[in-house]
Amino acid sequence: MKKITFGEPEKIVPTNFCNNLNYNETEIKYNTDKIKFSITPQGCIIEMPLLSDEAVYGFGLQLKELNHKKSRLCLKTNSDPVCNTGNSHAPVPFFVTNKGYGMYIDTARYMEAYCGFVRKKKRTETEKTEAGTDTVQLYSKSEDDEDTSMIIRIPSARGVDIYIFEGETITDIVSQYNMFSGGGCDVPQWGFGVLYRAYTKSSQQDILKLAKYFRDNDIPCDILGLEPGWQTASYPCSYTWDSERYPNVHSMIKKLKGKGFHINLWEHGFVDASSTIYTPLFDLSGDFEVWKGIVPDFGLEEARRIFAEHHRKNLVDEGIDGFKLDECDSSDFTLSDWSFPDCSHFPSGMDGEQYHQMFGVLY
């Protein structure tokens, strides 16, 4: 792998928050002289060649297409991807090709990638195309019979670091990227099991009755999840048990554990005024609310500590095994106030665009 710096990279980038970053520079075969860099009023632009038979994969969780050759993607965190635009619950500025290399672009911006576009060239009479006869023919992706370019645009930025990974196979390249970014965590065996999510208005009695039903009828279930109604307030969240519906949480957890269940709680990161961590986090949050809740700045170590210690002391130490972290993605096409504006400001120095891209990871 090899790191290449262009211009003046932004101070807030994903690698700054990776405690286990594992960068070991080696010699690479990729000809970095072919990479062009420029700064325009639109931001910074990286351009590199793509061969005619080069396929492009990756860019995080992309549900609408596998090979992105000839696509224009905007890597933007968004819950409602309707086609292959790059919008995704979990976009990642990392791609890999079938030519033995992959690239990670270290940015928290809404990065654009034009995966295989052709610069203007003087063409001859023999290169004219035939007239299209239907919309499928006119607007479908053209077949690659010539080399193209990958163009990456990073709005606002005046520079960027990119990391190039090489390997014999795509699996090898992706594995190197995974190790570079920390290697991931060990997943317990039960984490691969069956999860059942109980209705949000369920009570302690309902949960115990459900658990007994599963075991009495030999219905596989490794994890019982509770929707956000387990709290005194949601949404935004209090992260505190509703004592009316869950009068003896300790007893319930003990009984569920005795039957072999693991317990998962549903929440999101926007803090209700009734929460005990609302006041400590108030000055450590962004300047806009979401659904009358504050948005803690998880880019700050102190905000992470307050949020995590509350969960550890009041939930994890009591036997809760995991959490569903909801609303990390925002929505452009349904609920317009689902998340904070891109123009938001956070105490860590991140703006709303950067924090949208980083929120799920930091949370």
Tab-separated table of C-alpha atoms in Angstrom:
chain	number	residue	atom	x	y	z
A	1	MET	CA	0.000	0.000	0.000
A	2	LYS	CA	1.093	3.569	-0.573
A	3	LYS	CA	-0.178	6.979	0.548
A	4	ILE	CA	-0.133	9.914	-1.860
A	5	THR	CA	-0.874	13.485	-0.786
A	6	PHE	CA	-2.299	16.084	-3.146
A	7	GLY	CA	-2.578	19.775	-2.192
A	8	GLU	CA	-3.542	20.584	1.391
A	9	PRO	CA	-5.851	17.891	2.828
A	10	GLU	CA	-8.632	18.941	5.176
A	11	LYS	CA	-7.996	18.635	8.903
A	12	ILE	CA	-11.134	16.593	9.523
A	13	VAL	CA	-10.933	13.262	7.710
A	14	PRO	CA	-12.001	9.706	8.650
A	15	THR	CA	-8.476	8.394	9.364
A	16	ASN	CA	-8.129	10.956	12.196
A	17	PHE	CA	-10.705	8.963	14.158
A	18	CYS	CA	-9.232	5.510	13.485
A	19	ASN	CA	-7.288	4.514	16.607
A	20	ASN	CA	-6.086	1.283	15.020
A	21	LEU	CA	-5.011	2.657	11.653
A	22	ASN	CA	-2.492	0.193	10.245
A	23	TYR	CA	-0.520	1.894	7.472
A	24	ASN	CA	2.579	0.049	6.289
A	25	GLU	CA	4.025	1.618	3.154
A	26	THR	CA	5.397	-0.672	0.469
A	27	GLU	CA	6.460	-0.361	-3.142
A	28	ILE	CA	3.578	-0.555	-5.619
A	29	LYS	CA	3.339	-1.238	-9.348
A	30	TYR	CA	0.673	1.379	-10.009
A	31	ASN	CA	2.076	4.322	-11.987
A	32	THR	CA	1.105	7.273	-9.800
A	33	ASP	CA	2.372	9.709	-12.436
A	34	LYS	CA	-0.838	8.984	-14.332
A	35	ILE	CA	-2.926	10.559	-11.557
A	36	LYS	CA	-3.800	14.195	-12.258
A	37	PHE	CA	-4.789	16.649	-9.512
A	38	SER	CA	-6.321	20.096	-9.794
A	39	ILE	CA	-8.120	22.670	-7.648
A	40	THR	CA	-11.166	24.487	-9.014
A	41	PRO	CA	-13.886	26.701	-7.497
A	42	GLN	CA	-15.878	23.452	-7.109
A	43	GLY	CA	-13.235	21.812	-4.907
A	44	CYS	CA	-10.397	19.462	-5.767
A	45	ILE	CA	-10.431	16.998	-8.646
A	46	ILE	CA	-8.489	13.752	-9.102
A	47	GLU	CA	-8.351	12.080	-12.490
A	48	MET	CA	-6.852	8.698	-13.382
A	49	PRO	CA	-7.120	6.302	-16.333
A	50	LEU	CA	-9.582	3.423	-16.544
A	51	LEU	CA	-8.901	0.796	-19.184
A	52	SER	CA	-11.605	-0.277	-21.605
A	53	ASP	CA	-12.026	-3.648	-19.874
A	54	GLU	CA	-11.628	-2.307	-16.329
A	55	ALA	CA	-14.539	-2.918	-13.930
A	56	VAL	CA	-15.138	-0.775	-10.839
A	57	TYR	CA	-16.574	-2.186	-7.584
A	58	GLY	CA	-17.125	-0.890	-4.076
A	59	PHE	CA	-17.968	2.566	-2.660
A	60	GLY	CA	-19.521	1.012	0.439
A	61	LEU	CA	-23.025	-0.392	0.673
A	62	GLN	CA	-24.389	0.094	-2.850
A	63	LEU	CA	-27.623	-1.822	-3.353
A	64	LYS	CA	-28.538	-0.878	-6.921
A	65	GLU	CA	-25.538	-2.002	-8.973
A	66	LEU	CA	-22.383	-4.078	-8.656
A	67	ASN	CA	-20.081	-2.846	-11.421
A	68	HIS	CA	-20.109	0.964	-11.381
A	69	LYS	CA	-18.282	1.455	-14.675
A	70	LYS	CA	-19.911	4.303	-16.612
A	71	SER	CA	-21.816	5.492	-13.527
A	72	ARG	CA	-21.806	8.867	-11.799
A	73	LEU	CA	-21.959	8.360	-8.045
A	74	CYS	CA	-22.362	10.887	-5.266
A	75	LEU	CA	-21.339	9.180	-2.016
A	76	LYS	CA	-23.913	10.697	0.295
A	77	THR	CA	-25.360	9.187	3.452
A	78	ASN	CA	-29.060	8.831	2.737
A	79	SER	CA	-31.693	6.299	3.772
A	80	ASP	CA	-33.590	6.305	0.473
A	81	PRO	CA	-31.419	5.240	-2.468
A	82	VAL	CA	-33.822	4.858	-5.386
A	83	CYS	CA	-31.272	4.080	-8.099
A	84	ASN	CA	-27.511	3.805	-8.555
A	85	THR	CA	-26.666	7.396	-7.587
A	86	GLY	CA	-24.170	6.564	-4.840
A	87	ASN	CA	-26.582	7.587	-2.064
A	88	SER	CA	-26.488	4.874	0.579
A	89	HIS	CA	-26.988	4.000	4.225
A	90	ALA	CA	-23.231	3.440	4.376
A	91	PRO	CA	-21.184	5.004	1.573
A	92	VAL	CA	-17.412	4.487	1.722
A	93	PRO	CA	-14.875	6.318	-0.498
A	94	PHE	CA	-13.073	3.084	-1.361
A	95	PHE	CA	-13.203	1.261	-4.682
A	96	VAL	CA	-11.420	-1.690	-6.238
A	97	THR	CA	-11.002	-2.730	-9.860
A	98	ASN	CA	-10.239	-5.976	-11.674
A	99	LYS	CA	-6.765	-4.665	-12.549
A	100	GLY	CA	-5.048	-5.493	-9.271
A	101	TYR	CA	-5.514	-2.318	-7.254
A	102	GLY	CA	-7.940	-0.424	-5.040
A	103	MET	CA	-8.044	3.141	-3.718
A	104	TYR	CA	-9.269	4.753	-0.531
A	105	ILE	CA	-9.911	8.520	-0.681
A	106	ASP	CA	-9.629	9.995	2.813
A	107	THR	CA	-12.519	12.446	2.841
A	108	ALA	CA	-15.655	13.062	4.878
A	109	ARG	CA	-17.274	15.080	2.076
A	110	TYR	CA	-20.042	14.128	-0.352
A	111	MET	CA	-17.514	12.799	-2.828
A	112	GLU	CA	-18.463	12.410	-6.482
A	113	ALA	CA	-17.020	9.648	-8.670
A	114	TYR	CA	-17.385	9.572	-12.452
A	115	CYS	CA	-16.447	5.983	-13.193
A	116	GLY	CA	-15.377	5.882	-16.814
A	117	PHE	CA	-15.984	9.135	-18.697
A	118	VAL	CA	-14.267	10.125	-21.943
A	119	ARG	CA	-12.494	13.426	-22.455
A	120	LYS	CA	-13.113	15.280	-25.699
A	121	LYS	CA	-11.173	13.981	-28.652
A	122	LYS	CA	-11.211	14.652	-32.379
A	123	ARG	CA	-13.141	11.800	-33.947
A	124	THR	CA	-13.214	10.621	-37.540
A	125	GLU	CA	-16.181	10.107	-39.822
A	126	THR	CA	-15.955	6.337	-39.345
A	127	GLU	CA	-16.483	6.665	-35.585
A	128	LYS	CA	-20.011	8.050	-35.905
A	129	THR	CA	-22.665	6.048	-34.101
A	130	GLU	CA	-25.900	4.767	-35.558
A	131	ALA	CA	-29.125	6.572	-34.804
A	132	GLY	CA	-30.920	5.244	-31.728
A	133	THR	CA	-34.390	3.854	-32.276
A	134	ASP	CA	-35.697	3.525	-28.685
A	135	THR	CA	-35.051	4.912	-25.214
A	136	VAL	CA	-33.325	1.736	-23.989
A	137	GLN	CA	-30.793	1.977	-26.788
A	138	LEU	CA	-30.371	5.744	-26.407
A	139	TYR	CA	-29.886	5.877	-22.646
A	140	SER	CA	-28.276	2.575	-21.689
A	141	LYS	CA	-24.605	2.561	-20.730
A	142	SER	CA	-22.348	2.458	-23.740
A	143	GLU	CA	-20.067	-0.521	-24.189
A	144	ASP	CA	-16.385	0.050	-23.481
A	145	ASP	CA	-14.274	-0.133	-26.600
A	146	GLU	CA	-11.770	2.532	-25.533
A	147	ASP	CA	-9.944	3.716	-22.452
A	148	THR	CA	-11.703	6.238	-20.208
A	149	SER	CA	-11.048	8.243	-17.027
A	150	MET	CA	-12.095	8.022	-13.416
A	151	ILE	CA	-12.792	11.546	-12.155
A	152	ILE	CA	-13.241	12.161	-8.437
A	153	ARG	CA	-14.489	15.522	-7.154
A	154	ILE	CA	-14.348	16.521	-3.502
A	155	PRO	CA	-16.366	19.686	-2.844
A	156	SER	CA	-14.779	22.449	-0.731
A	157	ALA	CA	-11.497	20.591	-0.294
A	158	ARG	CA	-8.142	22.004	-1.411
A	159	GLY	CA	-6.336	18.712	-1.162
A	160	VAL	CA	-6.663	15.051	-0.189
A	161	ASP	CA	-4.736	11.933	0.807
A	162	ILE	CA	-5.369	8.778	-1.193
A	163	TYR	CA	-4.196	5.261	-0.337
A	164	ILE	CA	-3.472	2.695	-3.043
A	165	PHE	CA	-3.696	-1.040	-2.284
A	166	GLU	CA	-2.512	-3.833	-4.567
A	167	GLY	CA	-3.042	-7.578	-4.646
A	168	GLU	CA	-3.477	-10.645	-6.820
A	169	THR	CA	-7.247	-10.765	-6.274
A	170	ILE	CA	-10.044	-8.396	-5.321
A	171	THR	CA	-10.442	-10.337	-2.069
A	172	ASP	CA	-6.784	-9.730	-1.228
A	173	ILE	CA	-7.097	-6.003	-1.918
A	174	VAL	CA	-10.246	-5.647	0.186
A	175	SER	CA	-8.583	-7.634	2.991
A	176	GLN	CA	-5.657	-5.209	2.958
A	177	TYR	CA	-8.067	-2.277	3.191
A	178	ASN	CA	-9.840	-3.931	6.131
A	179	MET	CA	-6.542	-4.451	7.968
A	180	PHE	CA	-5.465	-0.886	7.143
A	181	SER	CA	-8.611	0.442	8.809
A	182	GLY	CA	-8.144	-1.599	11.973
A	183	GLY	CA	-9.149	-5.119	11.025
A	184	GLY	CA	-12.677	-5.027	12.414
A	185	CYS	CA	-13.973	-6.580	15.628
A	186	ASP	CA	-14.550	-10.167	16.661
A	187	VAL	CA	-18.211	-11.089	16.202
A	188	PRO	CA	-19.658	-13.558	18.748
A	189	GLN	CA	-21.282	-16.664	17.334
A	190	TRP	CA	-24.729	-15.657	18.574
A	191	GLY	CA	-24.402	-12.449	16.551
A	192	PHE	CA	-24.921	-14.542	13.426
A	193	GLY	CA	-28.088	-16.083	14.855
A	194	VAL	CA	-31.806	-15.338	14.640
A	195	LEU	CA	-33.022	-11.962	15.933
A	196	TYR	CA	-36.650	-11.204	16.730
A	197	ARG	CA	-37.643	-7.575	17.312
A	198	ALA	CA	-40.590	-7.124	19.697
A	199	TYR	CA	-43.283	-4.472	19.119
A	200	THR	CA	-42.474	-1.036	20.510
A	201	LYS	CA	-45.426	-0.998	22.941
A	202	SER	CA	-44.503	-4.350	24.481
A	203	SER	CA	-44.326	-4.579	28.258
A	204	GLN	CA	-42.056	-6.645	30.480
A	205	GLN	CA	-44.828	-9.250	30.739
A	206	ASP	CA	-45.201	-9.324	26.928
A	207	ILE	CA	-41.465	-9.902	26.446
A	208	LEU	CA	-41.302	-12.750	28.959
A	209	LYS	CA	-44.414	-14.353	27.446
A	210	LEU	CA	-42.850	-14.103	23.980
A	211	ALA	CA	-39.584	-15.638	25.180
A	212	LYS	CA	-41.435	-18.548	26.789
A	213	TYR	CA	-43.433	-19.112	23.591
A	214	PHE	CA	-40.275	-19.362	21.485
A	215	ARG	CA	-38.610	-21.856	23.819
A	216	ASP	CA	-41.735	-23.956	24.463
A	217	ASN	CA	-42.264	-24.341	20.715
A	218	ASP	CA	-38.592	-24.873	19.761
A	219	ILE	CA	-38.581	-21.718	17.613
A	220	PRO	CA	-34.956	-20.627	17.049
A	221	CYS	CA	-34.192	-17.219	18.516
A	222	ASP	CA	-30.766	-16.050	19.693
A	223	ILE	CA	-31.470	-12.354	20.194
A	224	LEU	CA	-34.567	-10.569	21.484
A	225	GLY	CA	-34.654	-6.956	20.355
A	226	LEU	CA	-36.789	-4.223	21.872
A	227	GLU	CA	-38.005	-1.348	19.700
A	228	PRO	CA	-37.403	2.211	21.019
A	229	GLY	CA	-40.501	2.139	23.241
A	230	TRP	CA	-38.444	0.516	26.020
A	231	GLN	CA	-37.418	4.078	26.974
A	232	THR	CA	-39.261	6.833	28.821
A	233	ALA	CA	-38.883	8.991	25.692
A	234	SER	CA	-38.360	8.180	22.006
A	235	TYR	CA	-37.765	9.873	19.594
A	236	PRO	CA	-35.541	11.677	20.675
A	237	CYS	CA	-34.238	9.268	23.288
A	238	SER	CA	-33.854	9.214	27.054
A	239	TYR	CA	-31.808	5.959	27.205
A	240	THR	CA	-33.728	5.195	30.431
A	241	TRP	CA	-36.104	2.278	31.001
A	242	ASP	CA	-39.837	3.035	31.174
A	243	SER	CA	-40.545	1.807	34.708
A	244	GLU	CA	-44.309	1.549	34.102
A	245	ARG	CA	-43.991	-1.092	31.403
A	246	TYR	CA	-40.715	-2.513	32.716
A	247	PRO	CA	-41.117	-2.410	36.522
A	248	ASN	CA	-38.338	-4.916	37.259
A	249	VAL	CA	-35.779	-4.792	34.473
A	250	HIS	CA	-33.124	-6.679	36.452
A	251	SER	CA	-35.477	-9.632	36.933
A	252	MET	CA	-36.535	-9.620	33.271
A	253	ILE	CA	-32.952	-9.608	32.024
A	254	LYS	CA	-32.026	-12.434	34.382
A	255	LYS	CA	-34.934	-14.579	33.193
A	256	LEU	CA	-34.166	-13.926	29.516
A	257	LYS	CA	-30.506	-14.769	30.047
A	258	GLY	CA	-31.548	-17.950	31.817
A	259	LYS	CA	-33.430	-18.997	28.694
A	260	GLY	CA	-30.377	-18.338	26.510
A	261	PHE	CA	-31.467	-15.029	24.965
A	262	HIS	CA	-29.233	-12.080	24.190
A	263	ILE	CA	-30.871	-8.659	24.427
A	264	ASN	CA	-30.657	-5.804	21.931
A	265	LEU	CA	-32.086	-2.296	22.434
A	266	TRP	CA	-33.209	0.080	19.694
A	267	GLU	CA	-32.282	3.760	19.999
A	268	HIS	CA	-30.844	6.695	18.078
A	269	GLY	CA	-28.223	9.328	18.907
A	270	PHE	CA	-30.475	12.363	19.407
A	271	VAL	CA	-30.890	13.151	23.112
A	272	ASP	CA	-34.195	14.106	24.738
A	273	ALA	CA	-34.348	16.881	27.345
A	274	SER	CA	-35.547	14.328	29.901
A	275	SER	CA	-32.352	12.297	29.629
A	276	THR	CA	-29.805	12.511	32.431
A	277	ILE	CA	-27.085	13.116	29.836
A	278	TYR	CA	-28.910	16.009	28.124
A	279	THR	CA	-27.347	18.782	30.221
A	280	PRO	CA	-23.772	17.368	30.208
A	281	LEU	CA	-23.971	17.003	26.428
A	282	PHE	CA	-25.704	20.294	25.641
A	283	ASP	CA	-22.544	22.343	25.054
A	284	LEU	CA	-20.955	19.341	23.316
A	285	SER	CA	-23.636	19.164	20.626
A	286	GLY	CA	-24.432	20.762	17.275
A	287	ASP	CA	-26.300	24.037	16.771
A	288	PHE	CA	-29.492	22.420	15.381
A	289	GLU	CA	-31.945	20.013	17.019
A	290	VAL	CA	-33.551	16.916	15.529
A	291	TRP	CA	-37.121	16.273	16.686
A	292	LYS	CA	-36.458	18.556	19.718
A	293	GLY	CA	-33.386	16.529	20.704
A	294	ILE	CA	-29.772	17.666	20.748
A	295	VAL	CA	-27.190	16.063	18.449
A	296	PRO	CA	-24.070	15.155	20.482
A	297	ASP	CA	-20.755	15.708	18.737
A	298	PHE	CA	-19.179	12.257	18.775
A	299	GLY	CA	-16.089	13.828	17.257
A	300	LEU	CA	-15.303	15.000	20.795
A	301	GLU	CA	-13.788	12.513	23.232
A	302	GLU	CA	-15.726	14.005	26.147
A	303	ALA	CA	-19.070	13.610	24.363
A	304	ARG	CA	-18.239	9.995	23.534
A	305	ARG	CA	-17.238	9.344	27.145
A	306	ILE	CA	-20.473	10.764	28.611
A	307	PHE	CA	-22.659	8.878	26.140
A	308	ALA	CA	-20.762	5.601	26.478
A	309	GLU	CA	-20.489	5.658	30.277
A	310	HIS	CA	-24.236	6.131	30.612
A	311	HIS	CA	-24.858	3.109	28.383
A	312	ARG	CA	-22.225	1.010	30.109
A	313	LYS	CA	-23.363	1.741	33.654
A	314	ASN	CA	-27.119	1.632	33.114
A	315	LEU	CA	-27.502	-0.924	30.332
A	316	VAL	CA	-24.432	-2.986	29.401
A	317	ASP	CA	-23.422	-3.751	32.992
A	318	GLU	CA	-27.008	-4.873	33.621
A	319	GLY	CA	-26.762	-7.472	30.845
A	320	ILE	CA	-27.686	-5.726	27.586
A	321	ASP	CA	-25.653	-7.260	24.748
A	322	GLY	CA	-26.098	-4.816	21.890
A	323	PHE	CA	-27.864	-1.830	20.361
A	324	LYS	CA	-29.557	-0.972	17.096
A	325	LEU	CA	-28.261	2.501	16.221
A	326	ASP	CA	-31.074	4.078	14.221
A	327	GLU	CA	-31.242	7.264	12.132
A	328	CYS	CA	-27.526	7.397	11.274
A	329	ASP	CA	-28.288	8.126	7.649
A	330	SER	CA	-30.781	11.033	7.333
A	331	SER	CA	-33.369	11.242	4.547
A	332	ASP	CA	-33.506	13.468	1.490
A	333	PHE	CA	-36.718	12.159	-0.051
A	334	THR	CA	-39.150	11.370	2.799
A	335	LEU	CA	-38.987	13.075	6.207
A	336	SER	CA	-37.191	16.370	5.638
A	337	ASP	CA	-36.457	16.997	9.343
A	338	TRP	CA	-35.127	13.494	9.947
A	339	SER	CA	-31.649	14.839	10.619
A	340	PHE	CA	-29.596	18.017	10.980
A	341	PRO	CA	-28.870	20.455	8.094
A	342	ASP	CA	-25.653	20.295	6.090
A	343	CYS	CA	-24.921	23.852	7.261
A	344	SER	CA	-24.852	22.751	10.919
A	345	HIS	CA	-21.777	23.453	13.027
A	346	PHE	CA	-20.329	21.112	15.641
A	347	PRO	CA	-17.830	21.936	18.430
A	348	SER	CA	-15.222	19.534	16.993
A	349	GLY	CA	-15.053	21.740	13.892
A	350	MET	CA	-17.083	19.474	11.627
A	351	ASP	CA	-19.853	20.940	9.520
A	352	GLY	CA	-23.130	19.143	8.895
A	353	GLU	CA	-21.954	17.548	5.646
A	354	GLN	CA	-18.889	16.010	7.262
A	355	TYR	CA	-20.827	14.885	10.337
A	356	HIS	CA	-23.524	13.225	8.193
A	357	GLN	CA	-20.790	11.119	6.592
A	358	MET	CA	-19.083	10.390	9.929
A	359	PHE	CA	-22.046	10.154	12.306
A	360	GLY	CA	-22.745	6.430	11.992
A	361	VAL	CA	-19.068	5.476	12.352
A	362	LEU	CA	-18.447	7.722	15.364
A	363	TYR	CA	-21.721	6.713	17.014
